[in-house]
Coordinates of C-alpha atoms and ligand atoms in Angstrom, one line a residue:
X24 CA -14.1 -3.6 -7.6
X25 CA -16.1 -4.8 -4.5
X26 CA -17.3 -8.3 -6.6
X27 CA -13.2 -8.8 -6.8
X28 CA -12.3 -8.6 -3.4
X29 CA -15.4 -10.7 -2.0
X30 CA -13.8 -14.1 -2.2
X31 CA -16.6 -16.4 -2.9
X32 CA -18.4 -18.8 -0.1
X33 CA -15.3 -21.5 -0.2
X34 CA -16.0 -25.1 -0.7
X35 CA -18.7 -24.9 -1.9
X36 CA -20.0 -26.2 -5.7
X37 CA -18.1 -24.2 -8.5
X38 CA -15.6 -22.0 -7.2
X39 CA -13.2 -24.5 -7.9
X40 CA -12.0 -25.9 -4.3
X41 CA -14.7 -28.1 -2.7
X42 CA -12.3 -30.8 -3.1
X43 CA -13.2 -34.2 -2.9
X44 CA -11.5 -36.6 -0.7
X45 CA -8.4 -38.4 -2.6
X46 CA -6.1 -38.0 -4.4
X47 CA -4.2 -39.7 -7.3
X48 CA -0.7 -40.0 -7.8
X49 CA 1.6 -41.6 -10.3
X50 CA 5.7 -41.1 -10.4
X51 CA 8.0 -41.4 -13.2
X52 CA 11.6 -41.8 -13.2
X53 CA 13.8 -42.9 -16.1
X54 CA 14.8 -46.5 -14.4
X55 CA 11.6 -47.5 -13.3
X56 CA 9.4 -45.8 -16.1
X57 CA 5.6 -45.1 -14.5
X58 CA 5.4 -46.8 -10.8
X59 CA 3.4 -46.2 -7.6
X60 CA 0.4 -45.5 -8.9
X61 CA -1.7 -44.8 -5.9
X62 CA -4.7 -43.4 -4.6
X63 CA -4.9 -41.4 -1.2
X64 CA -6.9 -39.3 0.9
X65 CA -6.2 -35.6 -0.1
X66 CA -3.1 -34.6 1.2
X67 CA -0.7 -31.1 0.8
X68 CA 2.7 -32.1 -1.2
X69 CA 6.0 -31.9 0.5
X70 CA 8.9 -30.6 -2.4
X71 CA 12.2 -29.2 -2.1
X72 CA 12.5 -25.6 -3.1
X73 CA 14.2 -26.0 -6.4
X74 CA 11.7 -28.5 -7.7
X75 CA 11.8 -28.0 -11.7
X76 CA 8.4 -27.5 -12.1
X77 CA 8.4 -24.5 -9.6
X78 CA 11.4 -22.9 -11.3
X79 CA 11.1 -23.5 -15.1
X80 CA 7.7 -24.4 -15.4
X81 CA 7.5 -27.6 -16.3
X82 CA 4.2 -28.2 -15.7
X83 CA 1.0 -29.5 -18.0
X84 CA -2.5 -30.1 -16.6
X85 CA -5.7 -30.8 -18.1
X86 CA -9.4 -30.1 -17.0
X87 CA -12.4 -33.1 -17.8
X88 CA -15.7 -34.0 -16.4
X89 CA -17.4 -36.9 -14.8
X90 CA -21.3 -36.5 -14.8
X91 CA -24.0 -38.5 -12.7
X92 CA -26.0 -40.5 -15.1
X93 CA -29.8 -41.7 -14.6
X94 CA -28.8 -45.5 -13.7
X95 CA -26.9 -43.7 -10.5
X96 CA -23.6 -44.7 -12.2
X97 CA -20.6 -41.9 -13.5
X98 CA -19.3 -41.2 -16.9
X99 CA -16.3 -39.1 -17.8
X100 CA -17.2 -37.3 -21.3
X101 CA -14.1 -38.2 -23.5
X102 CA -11.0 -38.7 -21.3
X103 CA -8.9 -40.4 -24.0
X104 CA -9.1 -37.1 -25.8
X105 CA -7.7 -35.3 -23.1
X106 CA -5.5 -38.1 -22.8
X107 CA -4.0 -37.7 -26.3
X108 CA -3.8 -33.9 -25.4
X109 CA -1.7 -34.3 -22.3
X110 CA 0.6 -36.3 -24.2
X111 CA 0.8 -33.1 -26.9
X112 CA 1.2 -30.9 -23.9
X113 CA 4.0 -33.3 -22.3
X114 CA 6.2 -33.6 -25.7
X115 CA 5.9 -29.8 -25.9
X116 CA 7.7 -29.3 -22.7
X117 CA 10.4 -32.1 -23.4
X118 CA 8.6 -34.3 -20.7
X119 CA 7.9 -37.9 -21.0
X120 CA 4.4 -39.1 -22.5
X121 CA 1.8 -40.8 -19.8
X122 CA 0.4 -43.7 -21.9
X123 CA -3.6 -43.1 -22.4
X124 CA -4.3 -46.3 -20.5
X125 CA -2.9 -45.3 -17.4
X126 CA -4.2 -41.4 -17.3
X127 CA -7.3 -43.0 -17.8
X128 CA -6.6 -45.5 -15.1
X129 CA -6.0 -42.6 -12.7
X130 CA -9.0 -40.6 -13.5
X131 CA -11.5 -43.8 -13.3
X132 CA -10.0 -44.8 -10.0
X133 CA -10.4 -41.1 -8.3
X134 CA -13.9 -40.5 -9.7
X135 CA -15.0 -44.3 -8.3
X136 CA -13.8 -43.4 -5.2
X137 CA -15.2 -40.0 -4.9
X138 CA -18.3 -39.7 -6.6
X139 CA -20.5 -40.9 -3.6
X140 CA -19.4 -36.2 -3.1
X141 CA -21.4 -35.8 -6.0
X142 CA -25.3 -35.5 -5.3
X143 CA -27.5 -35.9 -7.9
X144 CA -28.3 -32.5 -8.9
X145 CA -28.2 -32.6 -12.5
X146 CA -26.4 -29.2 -13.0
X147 CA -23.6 -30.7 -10.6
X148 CA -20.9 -32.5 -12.3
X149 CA -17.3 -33.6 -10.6
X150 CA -14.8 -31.6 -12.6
X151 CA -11.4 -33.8 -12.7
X152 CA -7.8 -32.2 -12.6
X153 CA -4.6 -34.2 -14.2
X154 CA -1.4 -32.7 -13.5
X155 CA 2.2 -33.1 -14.3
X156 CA 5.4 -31.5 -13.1
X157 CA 9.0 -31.7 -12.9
X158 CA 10.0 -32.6 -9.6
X159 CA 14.0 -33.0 -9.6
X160 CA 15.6 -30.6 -7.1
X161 CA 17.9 -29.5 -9.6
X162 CA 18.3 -26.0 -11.0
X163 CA 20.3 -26.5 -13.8
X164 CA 18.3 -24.8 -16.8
X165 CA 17.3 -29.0 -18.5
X166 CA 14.4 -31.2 -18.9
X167 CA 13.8 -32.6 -15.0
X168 CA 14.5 -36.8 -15.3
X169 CA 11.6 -37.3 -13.1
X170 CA 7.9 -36.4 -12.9
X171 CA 5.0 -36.6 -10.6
X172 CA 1.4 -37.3 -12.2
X173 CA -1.9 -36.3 -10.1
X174 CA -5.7 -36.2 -10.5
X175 CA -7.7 -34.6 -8.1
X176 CA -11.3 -33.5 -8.5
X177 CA -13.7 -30.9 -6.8
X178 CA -17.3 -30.0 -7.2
X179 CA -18.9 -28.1 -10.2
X180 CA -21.8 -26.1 -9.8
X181 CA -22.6 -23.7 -13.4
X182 CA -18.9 -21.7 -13.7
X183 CA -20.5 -18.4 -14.2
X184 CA -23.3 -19.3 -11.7
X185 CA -26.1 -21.3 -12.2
X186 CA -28.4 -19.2 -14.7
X187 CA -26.8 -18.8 -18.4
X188 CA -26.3 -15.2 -18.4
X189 CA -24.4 -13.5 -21.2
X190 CA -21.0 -12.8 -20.6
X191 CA -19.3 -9.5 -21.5
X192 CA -15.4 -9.2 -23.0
X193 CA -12.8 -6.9 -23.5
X194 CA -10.9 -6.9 -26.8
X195 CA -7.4 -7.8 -25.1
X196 CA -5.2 -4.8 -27.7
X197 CA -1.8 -4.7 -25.9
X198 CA -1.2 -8.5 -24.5
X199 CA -1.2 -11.6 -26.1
X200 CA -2.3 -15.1 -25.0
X201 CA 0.4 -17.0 -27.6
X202 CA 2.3 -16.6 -30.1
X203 CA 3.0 -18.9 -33.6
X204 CA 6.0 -21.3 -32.5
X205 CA 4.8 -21.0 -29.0
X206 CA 2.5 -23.3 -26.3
X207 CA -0.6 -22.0 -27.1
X208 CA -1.9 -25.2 -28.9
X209 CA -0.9 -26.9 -25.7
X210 CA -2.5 -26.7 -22.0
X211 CA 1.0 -26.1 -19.9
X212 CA 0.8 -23.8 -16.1
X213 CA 2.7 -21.5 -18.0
X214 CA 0.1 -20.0 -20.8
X215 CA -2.0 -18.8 -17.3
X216 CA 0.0 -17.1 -14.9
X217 CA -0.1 -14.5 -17.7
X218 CA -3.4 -14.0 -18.8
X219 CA -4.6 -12.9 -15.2
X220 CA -3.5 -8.9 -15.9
X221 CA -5.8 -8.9 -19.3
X222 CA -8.4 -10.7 -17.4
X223 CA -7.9 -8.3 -14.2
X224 CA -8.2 -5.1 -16.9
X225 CA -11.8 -7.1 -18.2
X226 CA -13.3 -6.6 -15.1
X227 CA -11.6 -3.3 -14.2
X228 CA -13.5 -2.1 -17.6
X229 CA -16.2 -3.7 -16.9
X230 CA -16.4 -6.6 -18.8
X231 CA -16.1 -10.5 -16.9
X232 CA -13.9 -12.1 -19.7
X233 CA -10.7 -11.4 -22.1
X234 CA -11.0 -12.4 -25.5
X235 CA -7.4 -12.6 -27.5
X236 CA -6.4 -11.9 -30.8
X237 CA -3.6 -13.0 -32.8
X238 CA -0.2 -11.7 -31.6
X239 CA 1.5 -11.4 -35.4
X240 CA -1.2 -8.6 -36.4
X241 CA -3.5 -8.3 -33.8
X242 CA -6.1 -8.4 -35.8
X243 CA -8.3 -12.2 -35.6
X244 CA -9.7 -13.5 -32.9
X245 CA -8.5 -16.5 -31.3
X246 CA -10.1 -17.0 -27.7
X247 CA -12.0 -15.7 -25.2
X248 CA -9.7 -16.5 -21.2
X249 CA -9.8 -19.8 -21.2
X250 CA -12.9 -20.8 -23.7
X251 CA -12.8 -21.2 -27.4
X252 CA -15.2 -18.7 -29.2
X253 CA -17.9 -19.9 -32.5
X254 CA -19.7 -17.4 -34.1
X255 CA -23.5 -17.7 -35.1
X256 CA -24.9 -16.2 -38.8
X257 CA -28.6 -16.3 -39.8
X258 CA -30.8 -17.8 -37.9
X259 CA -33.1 -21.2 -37.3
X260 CA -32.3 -24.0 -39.4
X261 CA -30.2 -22.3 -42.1
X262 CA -27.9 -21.0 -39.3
X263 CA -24.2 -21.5 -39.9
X264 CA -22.2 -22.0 -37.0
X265 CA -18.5 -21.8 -37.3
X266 CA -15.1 -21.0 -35.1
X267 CA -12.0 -20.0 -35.5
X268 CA -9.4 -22.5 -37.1
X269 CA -6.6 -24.2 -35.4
X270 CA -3.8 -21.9 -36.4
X271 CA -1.4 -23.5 -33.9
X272 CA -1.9 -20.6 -31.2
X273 CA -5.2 -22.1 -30.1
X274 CA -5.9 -24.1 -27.6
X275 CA -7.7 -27.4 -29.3
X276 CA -10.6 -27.7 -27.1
X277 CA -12.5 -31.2 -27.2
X278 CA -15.7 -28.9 -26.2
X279 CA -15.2 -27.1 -29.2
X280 CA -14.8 -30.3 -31.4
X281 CA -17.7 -32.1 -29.4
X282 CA -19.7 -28.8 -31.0
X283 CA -18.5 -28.8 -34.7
X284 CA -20.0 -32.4 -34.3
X285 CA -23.5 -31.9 -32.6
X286 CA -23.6 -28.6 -35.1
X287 CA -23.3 -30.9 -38.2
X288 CA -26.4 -33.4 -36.6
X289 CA -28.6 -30.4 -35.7
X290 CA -28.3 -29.8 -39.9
X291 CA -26.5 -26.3 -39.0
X292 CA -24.1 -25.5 -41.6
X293 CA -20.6 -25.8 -40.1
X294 CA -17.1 -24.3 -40.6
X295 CA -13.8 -23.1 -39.4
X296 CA -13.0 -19.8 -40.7
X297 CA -10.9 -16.9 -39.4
X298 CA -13.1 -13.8 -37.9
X299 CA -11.4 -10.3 -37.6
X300 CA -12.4 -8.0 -35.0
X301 CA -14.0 -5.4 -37.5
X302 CA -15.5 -8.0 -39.2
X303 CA -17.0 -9.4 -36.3
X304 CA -18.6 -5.6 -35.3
X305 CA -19.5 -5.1 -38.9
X306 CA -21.3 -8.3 -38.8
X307 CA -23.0 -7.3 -36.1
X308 CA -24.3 -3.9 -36.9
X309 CA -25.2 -5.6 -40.3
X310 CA -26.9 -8.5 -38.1
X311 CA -25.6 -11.0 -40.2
X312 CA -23.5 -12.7 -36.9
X313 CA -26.4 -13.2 -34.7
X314 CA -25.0 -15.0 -31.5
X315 CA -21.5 -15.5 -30.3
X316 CA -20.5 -18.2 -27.6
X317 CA -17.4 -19.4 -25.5
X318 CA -17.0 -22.8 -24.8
X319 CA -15.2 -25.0 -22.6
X320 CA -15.0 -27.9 -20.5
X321 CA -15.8 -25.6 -16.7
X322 CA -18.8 -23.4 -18.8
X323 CA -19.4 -25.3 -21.3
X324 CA -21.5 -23.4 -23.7
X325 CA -21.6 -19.6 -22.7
X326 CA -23.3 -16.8 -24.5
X327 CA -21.2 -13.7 -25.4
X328 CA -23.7 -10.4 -24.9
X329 CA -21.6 -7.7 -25.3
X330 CA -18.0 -6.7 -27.5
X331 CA -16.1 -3.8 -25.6
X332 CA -13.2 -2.6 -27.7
X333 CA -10.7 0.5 -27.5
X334 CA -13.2 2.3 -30.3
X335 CA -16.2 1.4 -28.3
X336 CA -18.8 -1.1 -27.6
X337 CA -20.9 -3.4 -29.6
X338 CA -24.0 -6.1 -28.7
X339 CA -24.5 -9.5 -30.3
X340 CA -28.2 -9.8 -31.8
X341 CA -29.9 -8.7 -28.4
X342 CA -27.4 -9.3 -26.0
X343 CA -29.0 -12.7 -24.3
X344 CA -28.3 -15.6 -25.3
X345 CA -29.8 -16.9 -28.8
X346 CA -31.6 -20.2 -29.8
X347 CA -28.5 -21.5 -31.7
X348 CA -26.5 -20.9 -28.9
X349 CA -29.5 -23.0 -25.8
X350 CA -30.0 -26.3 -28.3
X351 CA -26.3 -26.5 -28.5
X352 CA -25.7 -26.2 -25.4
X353 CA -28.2 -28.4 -24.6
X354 CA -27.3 -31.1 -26.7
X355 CA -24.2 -31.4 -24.8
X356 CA -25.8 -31.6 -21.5
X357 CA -27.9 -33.8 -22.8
X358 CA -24.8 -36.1 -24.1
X359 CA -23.2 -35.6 -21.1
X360 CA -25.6 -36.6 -18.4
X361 CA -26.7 -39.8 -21.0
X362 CA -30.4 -38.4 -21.3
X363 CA -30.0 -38.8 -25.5
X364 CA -28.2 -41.7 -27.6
X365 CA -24.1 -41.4 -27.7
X366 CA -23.2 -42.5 -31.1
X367 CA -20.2 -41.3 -31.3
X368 CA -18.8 -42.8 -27.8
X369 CA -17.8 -40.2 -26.0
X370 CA -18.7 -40.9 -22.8
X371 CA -16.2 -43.4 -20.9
X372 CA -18.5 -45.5 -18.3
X373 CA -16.5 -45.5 -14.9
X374 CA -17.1 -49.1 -13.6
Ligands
LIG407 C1 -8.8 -25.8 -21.8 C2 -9.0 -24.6 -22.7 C3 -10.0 -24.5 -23.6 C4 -11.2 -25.5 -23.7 O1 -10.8 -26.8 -23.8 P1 -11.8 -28.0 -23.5 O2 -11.1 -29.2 -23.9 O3 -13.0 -27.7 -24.3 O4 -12.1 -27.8 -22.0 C5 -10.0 -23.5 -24.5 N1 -9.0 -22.6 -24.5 C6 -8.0 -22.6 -23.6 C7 -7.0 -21.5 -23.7 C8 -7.9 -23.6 -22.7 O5 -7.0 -23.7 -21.8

């Protein structure tokens, strides 16, 4: 419990509140559409108490990255995908849709102000937080008319810490993350709040992450906290690397898409295909799943070591972290911080 209550060293790199110093904001109201865009030094928000957002939780966010790259200059890895995604996220929660040009806008202003905070330390990155919420003081149980839109950004050192140690998870049995007709598919405040009491039990059990099944049978994996999970059979360059399909309870992560991409080019086989919890311990006693791995724009690519479940505990392959797992992960690093071509695009160039 002691590693709980020790809050970590604040501002500093990674725990998620060495802020930078502005802020972004953007207002919407139904006369004047989007309007004031503006960017500010970091200040606290003044709201009246029945803002909407507060009450009914209409809030969306979304999580990106801008990496240093070797000219000195910044590049955010795929914003417009995240734009598309807070537009998903918005239409889900009956709020109005931020054009992708202006999101964008936002984030490219912020991050050219700011990233004289990042150094150059190549496992530093400035991790960039859209949000969007409700803000009529109203608290009749409807849509609010208008909406605040905000980018701030802090500091990323490596989210677990700087070394790529294996993480260990909890099979979540008696809580679920989302459920079919839900938000789950969407990043919204509310899908959170939540999934701190499975994640608190984790570590209570000794484990540092969650991992969620389905809520209609409890039986397939879905996520692990806040990462999407692919699984790892064979090994070297027959390996198949695959994760869990889009059922409409997961989140979409563009990490996870980024990977099914850089999988195919590494000449892995690649799939999406539904994994059970006994099929993924049978698998491993068999040792035909040989590495499992989270990913995610805050870890990016993070090993899984160890399964604990209510009928005990199993390990993947040896419990580190596998080869399939380190060139994937490092072909996204190296995407990301522009040290190998970009064919595809995906990084935007902040001018
Ligand atoms: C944000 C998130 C992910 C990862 O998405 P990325 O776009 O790769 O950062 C996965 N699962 C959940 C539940 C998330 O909230």
């Amino acid at each position: 419990m002691t590693a709980l209550l020790n809050k970590p060293e604040t501002t500093s790199p990674g725990h998620g509140d060495a802020f930078t110093r502005n802020l972004y904001s953007l207002r919407y109201s139904p006369d004047l559409g989007w309007h004031g865009g503006t960017l500010a030094p970091m200040t606290d928000l003044r709201m009246h108490p029945a803002t909407i957002g507060l009450h009914y939780g209409q809030v969306i966010f979304e999580g990106m990255k801008a990496f240093r790259q070797a000219d000195g200059s910044m590049a955010v890895f795929r914003p417009y995908e995240n734009a598309r995604r807070f537009q998903r996220s918005a239409a889900r929660l009956a709020m109005p849709e931020l054009p992708e040009e202006l999101y964008v806008s936002g984030v490219d202003q912020l991050v050219a102000a700011d990233q004289v905070e990042l150094s150059d330390d190549p496992d530093h990155s400035l991790y960039l937080r859209p949000l969007m919420f409700g803000t009529d003081a109203n608290l009749m149980l409807r849509p609010s008319q208008e909406y605040l839109f905000l980018v701030m950004a802090f500091v990323a050192g490596g989210f677990f810490g700087d070394k790529v140690e294996p993480v260990s998870v909890l099979i979540s049995r008696d809580q679920a993350r989302a459920m079919p007709g839900g938000t789950g598919n969407v990043k919204c405040a509310a899908n959170y709040g939540p999934s701190f009491v499975a994640q608190r039990r984790a570590q209570e059990a000794g484990c540092q992450q969650v991992v969620w099944l389905d809520a209609a049978e409890r039986t397939w994996v879905e996520e692990m906290g806040g990462m999407n999970l692919f699984f790892v059979r064979g090994n070297g360059a027959g390996a198949e690397v695959f994760t869990t399909p889009l059922t409409g309870t997961l989140l979409p992560g563009v990490t996870r898409d980024s990977l099914l991409t850089l999988a195919a080019q590494h000449g892995y086989r690649v799939g999406e295909s539904p994994v059970s919890v006994d099929q993924w311990r049978a698998e491993c006693a068999a040792g035909t799943i040989t590495e499992v791995f989270a990913c995610g724009t805050a870890a990016v690519v993070t090993p899984v070591g160890r399964v604990r479940d209510r009928d005990g505990d199993f390990v993947i392959g040896d419990g580190e972290m596998g080869p399939v797992t380190g060139t994937l992960r490092s072909a996204l690093m190296a995407v990301q911080r522009g040290t190998v071509p970009d064919p595809h695009g995906w990084l935007h160039h902040v001018r």
